Tab-separated table of C-alpha atoms in Angstrom:
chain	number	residue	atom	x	y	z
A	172	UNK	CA	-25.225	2.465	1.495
A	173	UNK	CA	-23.056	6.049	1.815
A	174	UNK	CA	-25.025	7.126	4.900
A	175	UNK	CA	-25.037	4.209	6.175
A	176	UNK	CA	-20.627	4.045	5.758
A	177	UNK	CA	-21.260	7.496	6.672
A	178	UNK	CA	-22.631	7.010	9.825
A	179	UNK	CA	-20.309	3.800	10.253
A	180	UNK	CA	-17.269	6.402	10.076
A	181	UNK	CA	-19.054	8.884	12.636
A	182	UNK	CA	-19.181	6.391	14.949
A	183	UNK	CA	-15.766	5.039	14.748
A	184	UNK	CA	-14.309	8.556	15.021
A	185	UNK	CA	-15.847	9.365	17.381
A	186	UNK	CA	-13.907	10.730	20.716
A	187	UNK	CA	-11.067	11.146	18.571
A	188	UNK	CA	-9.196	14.341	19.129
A	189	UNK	CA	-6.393	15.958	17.317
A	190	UNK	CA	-3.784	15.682	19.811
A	191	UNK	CA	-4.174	12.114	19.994
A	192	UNK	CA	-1.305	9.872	18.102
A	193	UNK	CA	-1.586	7.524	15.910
A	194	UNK	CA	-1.348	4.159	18.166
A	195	UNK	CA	-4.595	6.313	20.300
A	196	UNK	CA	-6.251	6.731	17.271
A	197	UNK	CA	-6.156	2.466	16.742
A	198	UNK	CA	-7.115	1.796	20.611
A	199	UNK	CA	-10.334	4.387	20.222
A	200	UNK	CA	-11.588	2.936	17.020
A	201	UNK	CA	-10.758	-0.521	17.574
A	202	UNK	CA	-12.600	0.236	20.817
A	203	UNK	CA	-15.741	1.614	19.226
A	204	UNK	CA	-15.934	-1.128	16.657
A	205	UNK	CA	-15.533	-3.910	18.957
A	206	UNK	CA	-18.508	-2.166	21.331
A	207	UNK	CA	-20.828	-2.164	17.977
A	208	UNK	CA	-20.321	-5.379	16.953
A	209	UNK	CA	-21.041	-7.402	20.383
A	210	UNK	CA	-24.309	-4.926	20.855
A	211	UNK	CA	-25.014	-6.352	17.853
A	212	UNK	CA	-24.191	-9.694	18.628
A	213	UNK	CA	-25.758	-9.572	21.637
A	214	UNK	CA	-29.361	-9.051	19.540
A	215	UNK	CA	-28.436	-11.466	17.163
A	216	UNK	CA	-27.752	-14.498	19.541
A	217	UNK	CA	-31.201	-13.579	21.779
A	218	UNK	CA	-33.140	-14.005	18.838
A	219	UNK	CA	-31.647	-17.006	17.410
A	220	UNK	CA	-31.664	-18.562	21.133
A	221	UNK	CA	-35.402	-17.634	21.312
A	222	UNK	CA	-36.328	-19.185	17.962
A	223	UNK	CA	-34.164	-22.439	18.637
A	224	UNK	CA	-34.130	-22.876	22.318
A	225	UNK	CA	-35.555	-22.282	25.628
A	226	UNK	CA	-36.988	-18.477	26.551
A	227	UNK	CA	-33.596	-17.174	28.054
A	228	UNK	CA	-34.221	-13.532	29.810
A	229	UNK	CA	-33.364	-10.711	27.786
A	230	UNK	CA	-33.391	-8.300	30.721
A	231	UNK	CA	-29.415	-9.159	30.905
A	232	UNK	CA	-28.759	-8.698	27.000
A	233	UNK	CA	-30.733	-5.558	27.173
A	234	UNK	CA	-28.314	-4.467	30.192
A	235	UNK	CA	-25.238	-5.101	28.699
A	236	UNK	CA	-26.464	-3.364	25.570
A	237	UNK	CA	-27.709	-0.311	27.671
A	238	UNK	CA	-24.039	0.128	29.632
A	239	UNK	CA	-22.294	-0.390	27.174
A	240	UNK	CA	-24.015	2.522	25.058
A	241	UNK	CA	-23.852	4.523	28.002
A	242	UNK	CA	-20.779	4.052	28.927
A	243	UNK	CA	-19.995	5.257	25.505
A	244	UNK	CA	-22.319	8.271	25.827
A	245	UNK	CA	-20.477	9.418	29.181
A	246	UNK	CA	-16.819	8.472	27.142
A	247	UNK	CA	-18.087	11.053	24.919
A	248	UNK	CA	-18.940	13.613	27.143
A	249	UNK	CA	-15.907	13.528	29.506
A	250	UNK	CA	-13.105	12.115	26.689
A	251	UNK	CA	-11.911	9.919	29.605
A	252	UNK	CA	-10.516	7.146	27.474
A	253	UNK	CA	-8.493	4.933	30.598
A	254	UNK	CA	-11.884	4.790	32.309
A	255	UNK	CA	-13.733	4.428	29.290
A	256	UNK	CA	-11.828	1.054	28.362
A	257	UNK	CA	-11.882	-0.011	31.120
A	258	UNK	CA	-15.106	-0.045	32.100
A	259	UNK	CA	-15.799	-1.326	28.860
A	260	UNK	CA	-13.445	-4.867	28.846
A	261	UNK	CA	-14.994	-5.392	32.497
A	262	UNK	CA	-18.384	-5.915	30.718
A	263	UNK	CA	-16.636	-7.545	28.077
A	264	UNK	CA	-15.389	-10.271	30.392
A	265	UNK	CA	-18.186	-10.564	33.454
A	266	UNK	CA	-21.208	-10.855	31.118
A	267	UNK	CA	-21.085	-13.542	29.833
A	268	UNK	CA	-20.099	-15.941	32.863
A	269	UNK	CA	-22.564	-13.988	34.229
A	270	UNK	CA	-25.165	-15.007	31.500
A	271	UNK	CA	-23.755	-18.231	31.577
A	272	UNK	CA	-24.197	-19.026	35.029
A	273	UNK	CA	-27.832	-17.909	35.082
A	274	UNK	CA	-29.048	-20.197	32.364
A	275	UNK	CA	-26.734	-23.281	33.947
A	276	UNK	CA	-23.951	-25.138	32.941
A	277	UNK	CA	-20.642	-24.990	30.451
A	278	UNK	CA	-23.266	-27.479	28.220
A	279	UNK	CA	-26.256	-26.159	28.674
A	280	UNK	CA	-25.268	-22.352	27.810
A	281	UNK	CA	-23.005	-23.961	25.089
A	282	UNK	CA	-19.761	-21.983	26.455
A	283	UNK	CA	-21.798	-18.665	26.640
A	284	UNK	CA	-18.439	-17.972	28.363
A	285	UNK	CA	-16.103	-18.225	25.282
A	286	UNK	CA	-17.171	-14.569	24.631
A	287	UNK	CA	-15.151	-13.250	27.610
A	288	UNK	CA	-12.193	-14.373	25.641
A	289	UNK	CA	-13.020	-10.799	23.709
A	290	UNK	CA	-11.464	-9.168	26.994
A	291	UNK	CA	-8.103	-9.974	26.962
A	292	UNK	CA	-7.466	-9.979	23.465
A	293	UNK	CA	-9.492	-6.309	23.592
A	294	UNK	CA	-6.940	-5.515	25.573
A	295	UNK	CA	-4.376	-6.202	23.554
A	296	UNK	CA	-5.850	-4.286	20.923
A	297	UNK	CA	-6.754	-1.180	22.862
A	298	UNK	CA	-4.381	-1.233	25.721
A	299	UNK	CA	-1.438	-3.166	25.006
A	300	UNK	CA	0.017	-6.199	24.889
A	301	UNK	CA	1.755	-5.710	28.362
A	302	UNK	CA	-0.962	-4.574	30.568
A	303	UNK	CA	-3.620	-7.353	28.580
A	304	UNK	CA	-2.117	-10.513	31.063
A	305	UNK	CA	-4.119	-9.253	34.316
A	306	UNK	CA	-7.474	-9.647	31.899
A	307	UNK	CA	-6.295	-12.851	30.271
A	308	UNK	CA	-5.073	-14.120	33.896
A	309	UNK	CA	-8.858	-12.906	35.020
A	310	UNK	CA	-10.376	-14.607	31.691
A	311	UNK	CA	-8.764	-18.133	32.673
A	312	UNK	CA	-9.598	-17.653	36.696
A	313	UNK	CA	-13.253	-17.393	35.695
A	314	UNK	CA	-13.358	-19.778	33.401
A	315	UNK	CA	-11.639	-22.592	35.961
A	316	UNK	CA	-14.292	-20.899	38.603
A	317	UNK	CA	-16.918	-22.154	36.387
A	318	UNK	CA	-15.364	-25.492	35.504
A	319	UNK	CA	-15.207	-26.166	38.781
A	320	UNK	CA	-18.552	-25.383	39.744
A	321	UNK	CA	-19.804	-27.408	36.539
A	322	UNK	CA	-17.562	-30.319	38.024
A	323	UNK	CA	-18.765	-30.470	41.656
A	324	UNK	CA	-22.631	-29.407	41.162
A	325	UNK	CA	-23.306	-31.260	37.997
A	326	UNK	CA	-26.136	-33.138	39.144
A	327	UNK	CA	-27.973	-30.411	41.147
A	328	UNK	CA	-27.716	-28.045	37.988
A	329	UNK	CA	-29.014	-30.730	35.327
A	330	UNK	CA	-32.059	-30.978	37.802
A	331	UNK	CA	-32.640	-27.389	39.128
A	332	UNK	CA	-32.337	-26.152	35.631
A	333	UNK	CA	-34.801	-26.821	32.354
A	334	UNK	CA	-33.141	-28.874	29.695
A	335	UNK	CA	-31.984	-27.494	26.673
A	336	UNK	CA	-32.285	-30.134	23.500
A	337	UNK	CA	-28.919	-31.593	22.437
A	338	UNK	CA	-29.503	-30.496	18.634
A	339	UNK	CA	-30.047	-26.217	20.403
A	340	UNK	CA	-26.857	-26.810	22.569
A	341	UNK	CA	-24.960	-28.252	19.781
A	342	UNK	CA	-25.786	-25.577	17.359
A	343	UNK	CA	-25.266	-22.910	20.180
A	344	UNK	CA	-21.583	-24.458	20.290
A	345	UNK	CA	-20.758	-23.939	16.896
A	346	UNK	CA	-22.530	-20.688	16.802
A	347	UNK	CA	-20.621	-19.148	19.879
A	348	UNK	CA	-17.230	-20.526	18.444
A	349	UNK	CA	-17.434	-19.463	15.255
A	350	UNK	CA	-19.282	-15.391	16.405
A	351	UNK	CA	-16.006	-15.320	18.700
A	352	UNK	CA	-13.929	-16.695	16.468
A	353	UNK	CA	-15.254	-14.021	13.811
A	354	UNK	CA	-15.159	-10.948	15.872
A	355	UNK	CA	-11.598	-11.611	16.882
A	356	UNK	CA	-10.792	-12.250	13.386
A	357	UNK	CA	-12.550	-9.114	11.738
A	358	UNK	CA	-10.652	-6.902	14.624
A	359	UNK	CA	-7.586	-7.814	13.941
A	360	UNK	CA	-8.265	-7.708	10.287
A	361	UNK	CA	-10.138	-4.010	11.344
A	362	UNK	CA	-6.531	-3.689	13.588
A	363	UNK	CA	-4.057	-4.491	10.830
A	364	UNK	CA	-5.872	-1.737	8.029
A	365	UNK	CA	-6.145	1.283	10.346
A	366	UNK	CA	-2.109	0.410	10.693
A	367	UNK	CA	-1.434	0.256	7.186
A	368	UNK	CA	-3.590	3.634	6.916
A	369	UNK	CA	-1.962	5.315	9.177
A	370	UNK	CA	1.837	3.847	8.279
A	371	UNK	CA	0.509	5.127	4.494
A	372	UNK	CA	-0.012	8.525	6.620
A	373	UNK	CA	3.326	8.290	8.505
A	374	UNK	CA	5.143	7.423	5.159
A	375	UNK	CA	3.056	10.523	3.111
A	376	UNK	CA	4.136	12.888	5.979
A	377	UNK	CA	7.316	11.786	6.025
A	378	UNK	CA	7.725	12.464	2.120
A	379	UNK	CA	6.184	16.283	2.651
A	380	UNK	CA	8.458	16.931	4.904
A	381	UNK	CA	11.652	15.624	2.980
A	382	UNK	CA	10.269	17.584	0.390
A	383	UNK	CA	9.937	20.752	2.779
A	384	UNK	CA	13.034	19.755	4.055
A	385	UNK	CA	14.690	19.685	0.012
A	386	UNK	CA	13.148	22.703	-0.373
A	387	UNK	CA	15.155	24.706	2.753
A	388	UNK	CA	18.257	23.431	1.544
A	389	UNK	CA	17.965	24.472	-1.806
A	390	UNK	CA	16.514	27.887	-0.559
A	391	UNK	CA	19.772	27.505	1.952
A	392	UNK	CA	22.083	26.947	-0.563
A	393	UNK	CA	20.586	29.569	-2.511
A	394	UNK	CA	22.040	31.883	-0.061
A	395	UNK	CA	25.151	30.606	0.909
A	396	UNK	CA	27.917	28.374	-0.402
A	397	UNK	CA	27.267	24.227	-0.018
A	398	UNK	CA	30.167	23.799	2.631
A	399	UNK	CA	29.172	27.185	5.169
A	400	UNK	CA	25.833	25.756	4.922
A	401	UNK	CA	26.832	22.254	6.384
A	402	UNK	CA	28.898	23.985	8.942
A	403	UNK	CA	25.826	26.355	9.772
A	404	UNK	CA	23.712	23.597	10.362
A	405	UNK	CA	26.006	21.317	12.536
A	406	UNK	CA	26.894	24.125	14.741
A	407	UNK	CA	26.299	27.485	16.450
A	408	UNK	CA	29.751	29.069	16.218
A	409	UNK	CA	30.416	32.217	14.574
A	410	UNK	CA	31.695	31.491	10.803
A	411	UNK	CA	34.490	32.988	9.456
A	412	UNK	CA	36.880	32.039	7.329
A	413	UNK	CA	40.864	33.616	5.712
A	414	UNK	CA	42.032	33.121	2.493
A	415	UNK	CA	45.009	34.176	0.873
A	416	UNK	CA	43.896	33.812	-2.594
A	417	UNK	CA	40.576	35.138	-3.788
A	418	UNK	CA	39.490	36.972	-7.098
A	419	UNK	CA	36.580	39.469	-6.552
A	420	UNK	CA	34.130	40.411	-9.438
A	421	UNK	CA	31.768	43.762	-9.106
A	422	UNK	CA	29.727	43.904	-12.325
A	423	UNK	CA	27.797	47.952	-12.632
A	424	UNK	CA	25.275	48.402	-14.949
A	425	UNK	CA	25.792	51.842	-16.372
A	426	UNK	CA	23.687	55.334	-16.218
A	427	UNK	CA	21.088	52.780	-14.531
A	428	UNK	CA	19.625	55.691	-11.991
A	429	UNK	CA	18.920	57.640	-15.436
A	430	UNK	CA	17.534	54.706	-17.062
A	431	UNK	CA	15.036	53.398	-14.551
A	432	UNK	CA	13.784	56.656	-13.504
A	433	UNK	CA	11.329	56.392	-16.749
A	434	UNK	CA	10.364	53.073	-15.886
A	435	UNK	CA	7.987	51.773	-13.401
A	436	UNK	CA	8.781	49.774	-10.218
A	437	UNK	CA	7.705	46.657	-11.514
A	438	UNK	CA	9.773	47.140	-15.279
A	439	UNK	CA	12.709	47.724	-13.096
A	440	UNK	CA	12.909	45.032	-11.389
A	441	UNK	CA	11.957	42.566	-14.377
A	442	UNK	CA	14.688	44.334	-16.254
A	443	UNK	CA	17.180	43.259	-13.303
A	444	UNK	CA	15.342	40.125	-12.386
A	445	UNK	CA	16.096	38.876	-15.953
A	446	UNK	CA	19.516	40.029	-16.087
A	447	UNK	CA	20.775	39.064	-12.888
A	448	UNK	CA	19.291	35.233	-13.450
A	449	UNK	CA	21.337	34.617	-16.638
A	450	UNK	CA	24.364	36.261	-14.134
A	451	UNK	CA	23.420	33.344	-12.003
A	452	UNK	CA	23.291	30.279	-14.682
A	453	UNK	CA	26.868	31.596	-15.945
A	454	UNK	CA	28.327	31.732	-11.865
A	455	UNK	CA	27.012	28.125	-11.637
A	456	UNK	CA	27.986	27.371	-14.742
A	457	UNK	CA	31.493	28.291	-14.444
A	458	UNK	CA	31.194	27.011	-10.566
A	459	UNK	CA	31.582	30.343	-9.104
A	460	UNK	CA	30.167	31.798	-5.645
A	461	UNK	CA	27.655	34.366	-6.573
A	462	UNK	CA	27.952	36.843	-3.194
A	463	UNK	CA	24.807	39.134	-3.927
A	464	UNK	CA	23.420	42.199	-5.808
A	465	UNK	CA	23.960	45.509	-4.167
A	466	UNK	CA	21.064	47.173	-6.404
A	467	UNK	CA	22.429	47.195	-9.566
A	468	UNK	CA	25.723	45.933	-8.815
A	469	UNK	CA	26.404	42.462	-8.794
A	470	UNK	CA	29.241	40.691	-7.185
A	471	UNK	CA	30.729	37.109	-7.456
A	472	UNK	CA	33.844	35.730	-6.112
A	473	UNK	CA	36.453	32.632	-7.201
A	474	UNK	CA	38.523	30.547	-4.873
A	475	UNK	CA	36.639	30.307	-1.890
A	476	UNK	CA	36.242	26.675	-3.194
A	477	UNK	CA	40.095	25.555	-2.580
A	478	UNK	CA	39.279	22.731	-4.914
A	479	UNK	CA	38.612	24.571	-7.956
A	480	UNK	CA	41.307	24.613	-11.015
A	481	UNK	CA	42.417	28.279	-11.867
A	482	UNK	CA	39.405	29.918	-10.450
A	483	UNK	CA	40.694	33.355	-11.913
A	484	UNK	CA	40.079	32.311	-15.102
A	485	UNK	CA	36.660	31.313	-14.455
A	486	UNK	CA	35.896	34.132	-13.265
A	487	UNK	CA	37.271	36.067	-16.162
A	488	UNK	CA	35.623	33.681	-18.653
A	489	UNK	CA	32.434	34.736	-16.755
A	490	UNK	CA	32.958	37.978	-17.305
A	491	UNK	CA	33.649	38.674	-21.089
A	492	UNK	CA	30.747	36.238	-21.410
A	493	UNK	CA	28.208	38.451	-19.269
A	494	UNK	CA	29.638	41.374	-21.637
A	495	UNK	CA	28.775	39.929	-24.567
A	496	UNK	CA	25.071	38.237	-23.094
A	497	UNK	CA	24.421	42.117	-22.895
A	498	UNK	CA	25.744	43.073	-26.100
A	499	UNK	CA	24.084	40.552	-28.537
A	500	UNK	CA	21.718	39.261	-26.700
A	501	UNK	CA	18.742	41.820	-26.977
A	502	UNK	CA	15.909	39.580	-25.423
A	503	UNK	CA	17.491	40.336	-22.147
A	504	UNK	CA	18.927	43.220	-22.569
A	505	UNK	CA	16.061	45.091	-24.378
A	506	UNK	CA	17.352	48.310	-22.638
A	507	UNK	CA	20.585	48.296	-24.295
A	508	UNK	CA	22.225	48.696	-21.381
A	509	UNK	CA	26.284	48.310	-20.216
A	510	UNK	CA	28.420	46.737	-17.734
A	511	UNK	CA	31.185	48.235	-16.069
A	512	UNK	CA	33.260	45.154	-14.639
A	513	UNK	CA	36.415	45.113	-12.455
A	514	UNK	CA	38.512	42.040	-11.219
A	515	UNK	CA	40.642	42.855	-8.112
A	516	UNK	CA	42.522	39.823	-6.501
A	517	UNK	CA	44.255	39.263	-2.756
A	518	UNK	CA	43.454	38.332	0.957
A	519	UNK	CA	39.388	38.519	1.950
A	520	UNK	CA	38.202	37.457	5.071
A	521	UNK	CA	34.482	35.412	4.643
A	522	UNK	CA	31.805	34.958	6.785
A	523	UNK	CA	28.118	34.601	7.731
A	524	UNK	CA	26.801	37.932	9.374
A	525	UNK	CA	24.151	38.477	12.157
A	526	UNK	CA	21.159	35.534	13.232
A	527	UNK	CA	18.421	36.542	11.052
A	528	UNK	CA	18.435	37.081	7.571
A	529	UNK	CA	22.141	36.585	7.838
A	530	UNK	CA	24.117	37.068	4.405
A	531	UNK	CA	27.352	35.521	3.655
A	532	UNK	CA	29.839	38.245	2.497
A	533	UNK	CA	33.213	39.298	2.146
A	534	UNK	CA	35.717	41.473	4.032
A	535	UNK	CA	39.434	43.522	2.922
A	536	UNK	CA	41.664	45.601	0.634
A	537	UNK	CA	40.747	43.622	-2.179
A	538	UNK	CA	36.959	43.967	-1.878
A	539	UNK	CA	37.506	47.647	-2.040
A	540	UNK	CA	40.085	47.750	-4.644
A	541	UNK	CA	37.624	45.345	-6.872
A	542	UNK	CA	34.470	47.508	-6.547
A	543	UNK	CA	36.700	51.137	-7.343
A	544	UNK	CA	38.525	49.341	-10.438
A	545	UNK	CA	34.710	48.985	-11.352
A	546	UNK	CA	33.612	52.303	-10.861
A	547	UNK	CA	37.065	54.036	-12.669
A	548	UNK	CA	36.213	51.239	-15.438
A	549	UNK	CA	34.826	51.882	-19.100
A	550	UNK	CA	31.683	50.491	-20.488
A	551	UNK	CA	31.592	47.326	-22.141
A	552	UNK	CA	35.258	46.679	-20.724
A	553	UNK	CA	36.514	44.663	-18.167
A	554	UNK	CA	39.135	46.011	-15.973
A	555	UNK	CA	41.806	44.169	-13.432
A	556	UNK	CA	44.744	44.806	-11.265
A	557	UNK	CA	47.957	43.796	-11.339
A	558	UNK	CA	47.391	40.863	-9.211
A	559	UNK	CA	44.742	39.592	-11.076
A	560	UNK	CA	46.802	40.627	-14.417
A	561	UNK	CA	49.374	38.256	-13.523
A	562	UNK	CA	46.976	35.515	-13.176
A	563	UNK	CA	45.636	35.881	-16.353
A	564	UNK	CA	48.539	37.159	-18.436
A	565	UNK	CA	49.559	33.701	-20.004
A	566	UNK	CA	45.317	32.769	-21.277
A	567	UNK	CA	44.251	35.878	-22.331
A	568	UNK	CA	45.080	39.043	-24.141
A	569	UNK	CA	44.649	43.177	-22.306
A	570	UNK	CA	45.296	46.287	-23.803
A	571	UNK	CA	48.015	47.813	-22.436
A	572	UNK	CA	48.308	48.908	-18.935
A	573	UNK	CA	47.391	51.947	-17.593
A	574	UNK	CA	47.250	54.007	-14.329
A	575	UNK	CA	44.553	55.512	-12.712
A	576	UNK	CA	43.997	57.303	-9.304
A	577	UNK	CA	41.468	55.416	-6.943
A	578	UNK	CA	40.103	57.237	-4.113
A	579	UNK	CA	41.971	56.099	-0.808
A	580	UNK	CA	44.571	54.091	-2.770
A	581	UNK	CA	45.893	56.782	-4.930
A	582	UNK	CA	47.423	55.733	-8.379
A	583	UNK	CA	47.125	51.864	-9.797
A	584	UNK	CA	48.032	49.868	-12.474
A	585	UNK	CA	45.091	48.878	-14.252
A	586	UNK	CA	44.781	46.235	-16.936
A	587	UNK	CA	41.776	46.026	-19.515
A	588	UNK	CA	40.719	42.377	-20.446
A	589	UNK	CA	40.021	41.705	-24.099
A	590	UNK	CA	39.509	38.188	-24.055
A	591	UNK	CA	41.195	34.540	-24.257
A	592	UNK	CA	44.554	34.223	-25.884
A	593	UNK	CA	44.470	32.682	-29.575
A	594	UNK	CA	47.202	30.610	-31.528
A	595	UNK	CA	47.234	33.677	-33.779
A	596	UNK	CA	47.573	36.536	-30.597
A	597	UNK	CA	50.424	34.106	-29.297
């Protein structure tokens, strides 16, 4: 039974190739099944007609099986599927008027003819419904053709030719209706699975790509913010963007040169991997824009989201919790290590840089004056300006201010964060 579905399978794949499309795919096989079944139909009715009738010639049914088959063998060998079809509906249709008219009449071949209906409904099937009404227009010429010659040479026909016995005609009636009647219906049955199949492909490659699809934008979005991501994929133009307002984070792990140069490449960067992750669950957390790591630096910004409610804060809440994830929280931080964190606030200009591997990033005074409050900082502390200070000063409690000399802005105002403001600090 499995070679013989095997072989089944062969066969109706056969010529298939894998630039072919779906609805070519349908036409071929439908094509091949159709030619198998009237071969063996073909056999089938000889025998039958032999046991119950006169000796009809089998030279014709062994003809039509033998073109046919060939005409399959050369399909296979050239892949020419228009002539292929072609050739194959034209013996679909002229055989059996052909047979029909060489054992007699419309009642003594019991409406051998009825089989050329296969033609133009092939033709729907493995052409189209369009281009099927010149074979159904052929179908019903041939069939009047041989009505009328029935009509006006009845009586020389019923004497040149031997008589068949009512009960074989009768039998050969029901017998040709109901084989027509069944290839048609197991084709279109055949017709309407292969489309469910391959609309159960269409739907299954439809779902791997929405999935691959799902999986680019969250890899997008992994990389830059939600709305520069719509606007990168709706357009071409350059992106970037002013704001007036925007709070800058730069987060330094301390003596980290001294402490990964007795660790191994792959220790290092599990040691950061792991720390720079739980950085990432607290910027989403606290709906911050994570910019990127600059080896062991890591930098987020607040407010390029106008939306957001006193994005300063968030970030500062982000901060004193990312210094004390380090400081209790040895699981992570098995190296003991420190952060050295600075807040500067002002004017950035934002954008997407370059075509490939593009990075979203940020540009101005108060990038620089947020990464040099971070290097002048001291462990464990996190360190403003004034224009973050003010910001802050009515949530949460700072030592008091002090002044320190940054390189290319000479001496600032400095302010060092020691967390949100109490009923009791108030």
């Amino acid at each position: 039974m499995s070679l013989a579905r095997t072989f089944l399978d062969r066969l109706r794949n056969a010529g298939i190739t894998d630039a072919d499309n779906e609805e070519q795919r349908l036409q071929k096989s439908l094509l091949f099944f159709a030619t198998g079944l009237i071969c063996l139909a073909s056999v089938v009715w000889l025998l039958l007609y032999w046991q119950l009738g006169p000796r009809f010639p089998s030279n014709l049914s062994f003809a039509l099986q033998l073109l046919l088959v060939g005409n399959l063998l050369i399909y296979l060998k050239t892949l020419n599927f228009n002539v292929f079809r072609w050739i194959q509906l034209s013996l679909f249709l002229f055989t059996p008027f052909i047979a029909q008219w060489s054992i007699g009449s419309f009642i003594t071949a019991s409406g051998m003819s009825l089989w050329a209906l296969l033609a133009p409904i092939g033709a729907v099937l493995f052409i189209g419904p369009r281009e099927s009404g010149a074979w159904f227009f052929a179908y019903v010429f041939l069939t009047a053709l041989s009505g009328g010659f029935d009509y006006y040479l009845a009586d020389s026909l019923s004497m040149a030719q031997h008589p068949v016995p009512p009960q074989t005609s009768a039998f050969f009636f029901a017998l040709n209706f109901a084989a027509v009647s069944a290839i048609v219906y197991v084709l279109l049955r055949y017709a309407d699975s292969q489309k469910h199949q391959a609309q159960q492909r269409l739907q299954e490659a439809h779902r791997l790509l929405q999935s691959e699809q799902d999986r680019s934008e969250r890899l997008l979005l992994n990389i830059l913010p939600a709305p520069i991501a719509r606007r990168l994929k709706n357009g071409n133009q350059t992106i970037a963007d002013g704001f007036s307002e925007v709070s800058v984070m730069f987060a330094d792990i301390v003596s980290f040169t001294r402490v990964a140069e007795g660790l191994t490449p792959q220790q290092v960067f599990a040691m950061l991997n792991k720390i720079f992750s739980c950085f990432d669950e607290l910027a989403e957390k606290y709906g911050l824009e994570k910019i990127k790591t600059i080896g062991d630096a890591y930098m987020v910004a607040a407010g390029l989201d106008t939306t957001s409610k006193n994005p300063t804060e968030a970030l500062a809440d982000m901060a004193l919790e990312m210094c004390s994830l380090l400081h209790h929280d040895f699981s992570i931080n098995e190296m003991r290590l420190e952060l050295r964190i600075g807040i500067g606030t002002g004017p950035v200009v934002a954008g997407v840089v370059g075509k490939k591997k593009f990075i979203y990033d940020l540009w101005g005074d108060t990038v620089n004056i947020a990464s040099r409050v971070t290097t002048e900082g001291t462990p464990g502390m996190v360190q403003v300006d004034e224009r973050t200070y003010r910001r802050l000063q009515w949530g949460f409690d700072f030592q008091e201010p002090r002044t320190i000399f940054l390189k290319g802005k000479g001496n600032m105002v400095v302010h060092r964060l020691i967390g949100r403001r109490t009923a009791d600090s108030a």
